mmCIF file of C-alpha atoms in Angstrom:
data_model
loop_
_atom_site.group_PDB
_atom_site.id
_atom_site.type_symbol
_atom_site.label_atom_id
_atom_site.label_comp_id
_atom_site.label_asym_id
_atom_site.label_seq_id
_atom_site.Cartn_x
_atom_site.Cartn_y
_atom_site.Cartn_z
ATOM 1 C CA MET A 24 15.924 -62.254 51.766
ATOM 2 C CA LYS A 25 18.916 -62.938 54.096
ATOM 3 C CA THR A 26 21.404 -63.654 51.286
ATOM 4 C CA ALA A 27 24.021 -61.675 49.203
ATOM 5 C CA ARG A 28 22.513 -62.888 45.776
ATOM 6 C CA THR A 29 20.461 -60.389 43.919
ATOM 7 C CA LEU A 30 16.864 -61.053 45.117
ATOM 8 C CA ALA A 31 14.526 -58.443 45.198
ATOM 9 C CA LEU A 32 10.794 -58.537 46.566
ATOM 10 C CA LEU A 33 8.542 -56.572 43.922
ATOM 11 C CA ALA A 34 5.809 -54.216 45.441
ATOM 12 C CA LEU A 35 3.406 -54.522 42.569
ATOM 13 C CA LEU A 36 -0.323 -54.381 43.382
ATOM 14 C CA MET A 37 -1.930 -53.555 40.341
ATOM 15 C CA PRO A 38 -5.169 -55.137 39.170
ATOM 16 C CA LEU A 39 -5.888 -56.767 35.746
ATOM 17 C CA SER A 40 -8.614 -55.186 33.981
ATOM 18 C CA ALA A 41 -10.092 -58.338 32.582
ATOM 19 C CA LEU A 42 -12.256 -60.464 35.253
ATOM 20 C CA ALA A 43 -11.998 -63.934 36.306
ATOM 21 C CA GLN A 44 -13.719 -66.184 38.082
ATOM 22 C CA THR A 45 -13.463 -68.123 41.384
ATOM 23 C CA ALA A 46 -11.008 -70.553 40.118
ATOM 24 C CA LEU A 47 -8.516 -70.775 37.567
ATOM 25 C CA HIS A 48 -9.845 -70.785 34.009
ATOM 26 C CA ASP A 49 -8.451 -71.294 30.851
ATOM 27 C CA GLY A 50 -9.450 -68.705 27.884
ATOM 28 C CA GLN A 51 -12.628 -70.371 26.976
ATOM 29 C CA GLY A 52 -13.966 -70.301 30.723
ATOM 30 C CA ASN A 53 -13.183 -73.912 31.335
ATOM 31 C CA ALA A 54 -12.217 -74.999 34.928
ATOM 32 C CA LEU A 55 -8.178 -75.817 35.231
ATOM 33 C CA PRO A 56 -7.262 -78.544 37.594
ATOM 34 C CA ASP A 57 -4.704 -77.708 40.285
ATOM 35 C CA THR A 58 -1.235 -78.021 39.621
ATOM 36 C CA SER A 59 1.822 -77.601 41.753
ATOM 37 C CA SER A 60 2.012 -73.802 40.559
ATOM 38 C CA ALA A 61 -1.716 -73.034 40.486
ATOM 39 C CA LYS A 62 -4.514 -73.912 42.834
ATOM 40 C CA SER A 63 -7.928 -73.180 44.131
ATOM 41 C CA SER A 64 -9.729 -73.965 47.017
ATOM 42 C CA GLU A 65 -13.180 -72.676 48.446
ATOM 43 C CA GLY A 66 -13.221 -69.914 45.811
ATOM 44 C CA PHE A 67 -9.800 -68.707 46.357
ATOM 45 C CA SER A 68 -7.076 -69.045 43.811
ATOM 46 C CA ALA A 69 -3.325 -68.472 43.344
ATOM 47 C CA SER A 70 -0.964 -69.074 40.822
ATOM 48 C CA MET A 71 2.933 -68.512 40.459
ATOM 49 C CA VAL A 72 4.759 -67.683 37.078
ATOM 50 C CA VAL A 73 8.496 -68.178 36.367
ATOM 51 C CA THR A 74 9.243 -65.972 33.201
ATOM 52 C CA ALA A 75 12.352 -64.447 31.841
ATOM 53 C CA ASP A 76 10.689 -62.017 30.151
ATOM 54 C CA PRO A 77 12.186 -58.560 31.527
ATOM 55 C CA GLU A 78 9.105 -56.683 29.898
ATOM 56 C CA TRP A 79 6.607 -58.664 32.127
ATOM 57 C CA GLN A 80 5.711 -55.491 34.073
ATOM 58 C CA GLN A 81 4.647 -53.695 30.646
ATOM 59 C CA LYS A 82 2.595 -56.860 29.751
ATOM 60 C CA TRP A 83 0.976 -56.810 32.873
ATOM 61 C CA GLU A 84 0.121 -53.103 32.794
ATOM 62 C CA ASN A 85 -0.868 -52.999 29.109
ATOM 63 C CA PRO A 86 -2.439 -56.657 28.194
ATOM 64 C CA VAL A 87 -3.086 -57.105 24.472
ATOM 65 C CA ASN A 88 -6.605 -58.125 24.068
ATOM 66 C CA GLY A 89 -7.335 -57.918 27.779
ATOM 67 C CA VAL A 90 -4.940 -60.967 29.092
ATOM 68 C CA PRO A 91 -1.226 -60.664 29.526
ATOM 69 C CA ARG A 92 0.633 -63.695 28.289
ATOM 70 C CA PHE A 93 3.948 -64.571 29.785
ATOM 71 C CA GLU A 94 6.471 -67.016 28.593
ATOM 72 C CA LEU A 95 7.186 -69.656 31.300
ATOM 73 C CA ALA A 96 11.035 -70.153 31.906
ATOM 74 C CA THR A 97 12.757 -73.339 33.259
ATOM 75 C CA GLU A 98 16.420 -72.474 33.101
ATOM 76 C CA VAL A 99 18.626 -69.441 33.285
ATOM 77 C CA LYS A 100 22.428 -69.446 32.511
ATOM 78 C CA GLU A 101 25.145 -67.066 34.748
ATOM 79 C CA GLY A 102 24.169 -63.488 34.482
ATOM 80 C CA GLY A 103 20.649 -64.326 33.321
ATOM 81 C CA SER A 104 17.422 -63.461 35.125
ATOM 82 C CA LEU A 105 14.297 -64.589 36.059
ATOM 83 C CA TYR A 106 11.247 -63.166 37.406
ATOM 84 C CA ILE A 107 9.104 -65.102 39.757
ATOM 85 C CA LEU A 108 5.391 -63.511 40.060
ATOM 86 C CA SER A 109 2.525 -64.627 42.144
ATOM 87 C CA PHE A 110 -1.332 -63.798 41.383
ATOM 88 C CA LEU A 111 -4.483 -64.266 43.267
ATOM 89 C CA THR A 112 -8.402 -64.130 42.512
ATOM 90 C CA ASN A 113 -11.118 -63.732 44.850
ATOM 91 C CA PRO A 114 -9.482 -62.812 48.374
ATOM 92 C CA LYS A 115 -12.422 -62.913 51.188
ATOM 93 C CA LEU A 116 -12.975 -59.320 52.450
ATOM 94 C CA ASP A 117 -13.106 -58.707 56.139
ATOM 95 C CA ALA A 118 -15.939 -56.397 57.633
ATOM 96 C CA ALA A 119 -14.193 -53.325 56.651
ATOM 97 C CA GLY A 120 -13.655 -54.405 52.783
ATOM 98 C CA MET A 121 -9.918 -55.635 53.315
ATOM 99 C CA ALA A 122 -8.231 -58.184 51.592
ATOM 100 C CA GLN A 123 -5.777 -59.930 53.875
ATOM 101 C CA VAL A 124 -3.586 -62.202 52.195
ATOM 102 C CA ARG A 125 -0.160 -63.150 53.472
ATOM 103 C CA CYS A 126 2.403 -65.057 52.171
ATOM 104 C CA ASP A 127 5.352 -67.283 52.643
ATOM 105 C CA LEU A 128 8.347 -67.581 50.407
ATOM 106 C CA ARG A 129 11.253 -70.092 50.299
ATOM 107 C CA ILE A 130 13.920 -70.608 47.721
ATOM 108 C CA THR A 131 15.775 -74.214 47.896
ATOM 109 C CA ARG A 132 19.236 -74.650 46.174
ATOM 110 C CA PRO A 133 19.881 -77.691 44.564
ATOM 111 C CA ASP A 134 21.812 -79.226 47.434
ATOM 112 C CA GLY A 135 18.865 -78.495 49.680
ATOM 113 C CA SER A 136 19.880 -75.387 51.381
ATOM 114 C CA LEU A 137 18.019 -72.415 51.716
ATOM 115 C CA SER A 138 18.866 -69.211 49.559
ATOM 116 C CA GLY A 139 15.952 -67.292 51.169
ATOM 117 C CA ASP A 140 12.959 -68.046 53.659
ATOM 118 C CA GLU A 141 10.571 -65.287 54.654
ATOM 119 C CA HIS A 142 7.381 -65.954 56.466
ATOM 120 C CA ASP A 143 4.090 -63.998 57.033
ATOM 121 C CA LEU A 144 4.519 -61.186 54.308
ATOM 122 C CA PRO A 145 1.789 -59.100 53.584
ATOM 123 C CA CYS A 146 1.321 -59.942 49.635
ATOM 124 C CA PHE A 147 -2.192 -58.444 49.192
ATOM 125 C CA VAL A 148 -3.457 -56.547 52.315
ATOM 126 C CA THR A 149 -5.479 -53.786 50.665
ATOM 127 C CA GLN A 150 -9.037 -52.083 50.895
ATOM 128 C CA LEU A 151 -10.313 -53.596 47.825
ATOM 129 C CA ASP A 152 -12.576 -51.122 45.669
ATOM 130 C CA THR A 153 -12.652 -53.443 42.713
ATOM 131 C CA ASP A 154 -14.164 -57.046 42.043
ATOM 132 C CA PRO A 155 -12.655 -59.380 43.953
ATOM 133 C CA ASN A 156 -12.911 -62.011 41.164
ATOM 134 C CA SER A 157 -10.329 -59.996 39.156
ATOM 135 C CA VAL A 158 -6.950 -61.256 39.052
ATOM 136 C CA TYR A 159 -4.653 -59.494 41.230
ATOM 137 C CA LEU A 160 -0.579 -59.549 41.098
ATOM 138 C CA SER A 161 0.811 -60.149 44.717
ATOM 139 C CA SER A 162 3.430 -58.067 46.204
ATOM 140 C CA VAL A 163 5.274 -61.067 46.710
ATOM 141 C CA GLY A 164 7.496 -61.787 43.856
ATOM 142 C CA MET A 165 10.804 -61.458 43.012
ATOM 143 C CA LYS A 166 13.945 -61.101 40.482
ATOM 144 C CA PHE A 167 16.384 -63.859 40.616
ATOM 145 C CA THR A 168 19.492 -63.413 39.041
ATOM 146 C CA ALA A 169 22.246 -66.498 38.453
ATOM 147 C CA GLU A 170 25.544 -65.247 39.617
ATOM 148 C CA ALA A 171 28.812 -66.660 39.335
ATOM 149 C CA GLY A 172 29.262 -69.525 42.046
ATOM 150 C CA ASP A 173 25.644 -70.355 42.334
ATOM 151 C CA PRO A 174 25.273 -74.035 42.311
ATOM 152 C CA HIS A 175 24.246 -75.705 39.014
ATOM 153 C CA GLY A 176 21.099 -77.755 39.192
ATOM 154 C CA THR A 177 17.415 -77.480 40.048
ATOM 155 C CA TRP A 178 16.145 -74.608 42.353
ATOM 156 C CA THR A 179 12.848 -74.881 43.742
ATOM 157 C CA VAL A 180 10.861 -71.726 44.708
ATOM 158 C CA ALA A 181 7.702 -72.324 47.017
ATOM 159 C CA ILE A 182 5.109 -69.894 47.921
ATOM 160 C CA THR A 183 2.284 -70.204 50.411
ATOM 161 C CA VAL A 184 -0.696 -67.836 49.684
ATOM 162 C CA ARG A 185 -2.870 -67.446 52.636
ATOM 163 C CA ASP A 186 -6.232 -65.958 52.620
ATOM 164 C CA THR A 187 -6.866 -65.439 56.280
ATOM 165 C CA VAL A 188 -10.127 -64.063 56.337
ATOM 166 C CA ARG A 189 -11.050 -67.298 54.603
ATOM 167 C CA ASN A 190 -8.275 -69.339 56.368
ATOM 168 C CA VAL A 191 -7.489 -70.910 53.207
ATOM 169 C CA SER A 192 -3.695 -71.716 52.370
ATOM 170 C CA LEU A 193 -2.311 -72.365 48.805
ATOM 171 C CA PRO A 194 0.933 -73.921 48.768
ATOM 172 C CA LEU A 195 2.662 -73.392 45.277
ATOM 173 C CA GLN A 196 5.898 -74.415 44.010
ATOM 174 C CA SER A 197 7.761 -73.986 40.908
ATOM 175 C CA SER A 198 11.543 -74.696 39.766
ATOM 176 C CA PHE A 199 14.116 -73.842 37.459
ATOM 177 C CA ASP A 200 17.519 -75.152 36.390
ATOM 178 C CA ILE A 201 20.721 -73.207 36.637
ATOM 179 C CA ASN A 202 23.160 -74.359 33.820
#
């Protein structure tokens, strides 16, 4: 990120052992409607989670009952941190068995100015030897720490997840308040 704030890209390509289906589903297998932070198109799905839980990685790597649970966060106080995570399901594989998913990441301050703006990041570019229908943690995510001097108000995070083999883009958006 081109900013002095504490933003860190997280390289976290760890598959979840529980299988998912080709669209977003609840715990009973019912299809969920698209929202601003979770979308599906042509069998490809992506979602974004904003959590204040510093144990999110432990929960991801060792889920209880096969499914990690993350408390959603909508606000942070000065000195506090949020973790912005992105997930995907069912990337189409190229002829060599590679997933080719790229992402754009944009963070907008309450006044509309950009805190970060990255394009064409490799968020899931890998040889996939597991079931593509599993839920995967994208490598595009970040830790956001609210620092002294950060403007109070609503910050917006936008991640566009692109399955380049399938030629599908899923624009995701979430927000949080610094107060």
